[in-house]
Amino acid sequence: SVHCPSVVVHAGAPWSAANRATSSPRASGTAVCAITRRSATATATVDTGGVVTGVAVGSATITATFGGVMASATVTVTPARLVSIEIAPSSPTVAVGRTTTLTATGTYTDGSLRNVSDQAGWTSSVPPVADVGAGGVVTGVAVGSTMISAAVGTVRATVTLNVTAAELVSLV
């Protein structure tokens, strides 16, 4: 018999079906899974090497054929997963008493980029130097440096923020 395991992949993330399909009793060769049925919109693709890539959220049935014997399994494609965050600007500076806004951009398994500034939890490693609030709004408190981090779940990015002396903004 041939067994092609059910899998869960994130949209845009590849999973190799080659060498994961197994035969019993063991025989030489590789059983390769292939998409045999899908919904009206493409849910997943399988290349000639047996790599399954999630295209859209949903499910598809894959089959493995080995020595004339076939087996089926379901591939479930879940929403794209956040894999990294980048904070801009990468070397921010703010004067004491002034504010600046940092932007957190997330990269997802499907290659898309999304602004995650409002979803991120923001922290300052030295709050007496700079305070950071929702949406990445940073206020300079005292001259110095601090690490500003943005985190969404377990994905985190950090930049060093320099706080400079207060600026002269007007003369009366």
C-alpha positions as a Python dict, from the first residue, in 0.01 Angstrom:
ca = {
    (1, 'S'): (0, 0, 0),
    (2, 'V'): (98, 365, -38),
    (3, 'H'): (48, 628, 231),
    (4, 'C'): (47, 1001, 153),
    (5, 'P'): (15, 1193, 482),
    (6, 'S'): (-236, 1472, 542),
    (7, 'V'): (-56, 1803, 585),
    (8, 'V'): (-119, 2163, 684),
    (9, 'V'): (75, 2433, 500),
    (10, 'H'): (62, 2811, 526),
    (11, 'A'): (-32, 3007, 214),
    (12, 'G'): (285, 3065, 14),
    (13, 'A'): (486, 2810, 214),
    (14, 'P'): (621, 2499, 40),
    (15, 'W'): (602, 2144, 175),
    (16, 'S'): (784, 1860, 2),
    (17, 'A'): (566, 1559, -58),
    (18, 'A'): (855, 1370, -217),
    (19, 'N'): (1006, 1122, 27),
    (20, 'R'): (711, 1174, 262),
    (21, 'A'): (488, 933, 78),
    (22, 'T'): (571, 583, 188),
    (23, 'S'): (503, 236, 55),
    (24, 'S'): (453, -90, 238),
    (25, 'P'): (623, -327, 199),
    (26, 'R'): (925, -102, 131),
    (27, 'A'): (1022, -90, -232),
    (28, 'S'): (1279, 102, -427),
    (29, 'G'): (1174, 433, -578),
    (30, 'T'): (987, 737, -452),
    (31, 'A'): (614, 781, -429),
    (32, 'V'): (522, 1134, -531),
    (33, 'C'): (200, 1311, -427),
    (34, 'A'): (6, 1518, -680),
    (35, 'I'): (-308, 1734, -669),
    (36, 'T'): (-601, 1543, -812),
    (37, 'R'): (-893, 1759, -703),
    (38, 'R'): (-933, 2116, -583),
    (39, 'S'): (-1198, 2380, -528),
    (40, 'A'): (-1292, 2638, -794),
    (41, 'T'): (-997, 2856, -689),
    (42, 'A'): (-655, 2695, -673),
    (43, 'T'): (-584, 2592, -314),
    (44, 'A'): (-245, 2431, -361),
    (45, 'T'): (-3, 2334, -634),
    (46, 'V'): (235, 2039, -661),
    (47, 'D'): (544, 2063, -878),
    (48, 'T'): (705, 1770, -1058),
    (49, 'G'): (939, 1717, -761),
    (50, 'G'): (643, 1669, -528),
    (51, 'V'): (666, 2007, -352),
    (52, 'V'): (322, 2123, -238),
    (53, 'T'): (275, 2502, -212),
    (54, 'G'): (-31, 2660, -51),
    (55, 'V'): (-191, 2914, -284),
    (56, 'A'): (-517, 3006, -109),
    (57, 'V'): (-681, 2915, 220),
    (58, 'G'): (-881, 2593, 187),
    (59, 'S'): (-831, 2221, 132),
    (60, 'A'): (-729, 2000, -158),
    (61, 'T'): (-689, 1627, -202),
    (62, 'I'): (-349, 1492, -303),
    (63, 'T'): (-267, 1141, -417),
    (64, 'A'): (50, 936, -423),
    (65, 'T'): (106, 679, -692),
    (66, 'F'): (368, 411, -652),
    (67, 'G'): (391, 92, -851),
    (68, 'G'): (33, 130, -971),
    (69, 'V'): (-104, 170, -617),
    (70, 'M'): (-267, 501, -518),
    (71, 'A'): (-341, 667, -184),
    (72, 'S'): (-501, 1002, -98),
    (73, 'A'): (-460, 1267, 169),
    (74, 'T'): (-588, 1616, 236),
    (75, 'V'): (-374, 1930, 224),
    (76, 'T'): (-517, 2212, 434),
    (77, 'V'): (-387, 2560, 352),
    (78, 'T'): (-400, 2804, 641),
    (79, 'P'): (-358, 3183, 624),
    (80, 'A'): (-9, 3314, 558),
    (81, 'R'): (202, 3327, 876),
    (82, 'L'): (414, 3621, 993),
    (83, 'V'): (783, 3526, 972),
    (84, 'S'): (969, 3853, 1034),
    (85, 'I'): (927, 4219, 1123),
    (86, 'E'): (1135, 4517, 1013),
    (87, 'I'): (1120, 4853, 1189),
    (88, 'A'): (1168, 5176, 993),
    (89, 'P'): (1358, 5394, 1012),
    (90, 'S'): (1637, 5153, 1102),
    (91, 'S'): (1840, 5416, 1297),
    (92, 'P'): (1579, 5651, 1445),
    (93, 'T'): (1659, 5973, 1633),
    (94, 'V'): (1427, 6198, 1831),
    (95, 'A'): (1490, 6510, 2042),
    (96, 'V'): (1393, 6534, 2408),
    (97, 'G'): (1027, 6640, 2430),
    (98, 'R'): (954, 6554, 2066),
    (99, 'T'): (780, 6254, 1911),
    (100, 'T'): (843, 6039, 1607),
    (101, 'T'): (654, 5742, 1470),
    (102, 'L'): (823, 5413, 1386),
    (103, 'T'): (669, 5170, 1138),
    (104, 'A'): (673, 4791, 1176),
    (105, 'T'): (640, 4599, 850),
    (106, 'G'): (571, 4226, 864),
    (107, 'T'): (684, 3972, 606),
    (108, 'Y'): (455, 3670, 564),
    (109, 'T'): (508, 3316, 434),
    (110, 'D'): (339, 3409, 105),
    (111, 'G'): (594, 3688, 51),
    (112, 'S'): (349, 3968, 121),
    (113, 'L'): (442, 4272, 330),
    (114, 'R'): (193, 4430, 570),
    (115, 'N'): (206, 4721, 812),
    (116, 'V'): (177, 4560, 1158),
    (117, 'S'): (246, 4877, 1360),
    (118, 'D'): (-100, 4880, 1520),
    (119, 'Q'): (-96, 4507, 1603),
    (120, 'A'): (253, 4514, 1752),
    (121, 'G'): (336, 4543, 2117),
    (122, 'W'): (600, 4817, 2148),
    (123, 'T'): (858, 4839, 2428),
    (124, 'S'): (1153, 5057, 2525),
    (125, 'S'): (1448, 4894, 2702),
    (126, 'V'): (1515, 5220, 2891),
    (127, 'P'): (1184, 5402, 2951),
    (128, 'P'): (1357, 5698, 3127),
    (129, 'V'): (1525, 5774, 2790),
    (130, 'A'): (1226, 5723, 2558),
    (131, 'D'): (866, 5617, 2592),
    (132, 'V'): (695, 5420, 2316),
    (133, 'G'): (322, 5378, 2280),
    (134, 'A'): (64, 5219, 2056),
    (135, 'G'): (135, 5237, 1686),
    (136, 'G'): (507, 5297, 1743),
    (137, 'V'): (479, 5658, 1862),
    (138, 'V'): (805, 5737, 2045),
    (139, 'T'): (863, 6035, 2277),
    (140, 'G'): (1214, 6145, 2373),
    (141, 'V'): (1241, 6181, 2754),
    (142, 'A'): (1615, 6224, 2823),
    (143, 'V'): (1937, 6228, 2620),
    (144, 'G'): (2066, 5873, 2560),
    (145, 'S'): (2001, 5552, 2370),
    (146, 'T'): (1742, 5279, 2412),
    (147, 'M'): (1634, 4969, 2224),
    (148, 'I'): (1282, 4994, 2081),
    (149, 'S'): (1114, 4661, 2004),
    (150, 'A'): (800, 4568, 1816),
    (151, 'A'): (654, 4220, 1865),
    (152, 'V'): (360, 4036, 1716),
    (153, 'G'): (325, 3702, 1890),
    (154, 'T'): (673, 3552, 1901),
    (155, 'V'): (806, 3754, 1606),
    (156, 'R'): (1013, 4052, 1718),
    (157, 'A'): (1233, 4328, 1574),
    (158, 'T'): (1449, 4581, 1756),
    (159, 'V'): (1620, 4908, 1662),
    (160, 'T'): (1843, 5145, 1860),
    (161, 'L'): (1683, 5485, 1916),
    (162, 'N'): (1904, 5784, 1997),
    (163, 'V'): (1752, 6071, 2193),
    (164, 'T'): (1925, 6405, 2140),
    (165, 'A'): (1911, 6732, 2335),
    (166, 'A'): (1596, 6939, 2304),
    (167, 'E'): (1565, 7144, 1985),
    (168, 'L'): (1504, 7518, 1970),
    (169, 'V'): (1177, 7547, 1780),
    (170, 'S'): (1104, 7921, 1811),
    (171, 'L'): (1217, 8252, 1964),
    (172, 'V'): (966, 8482, 2125),
}
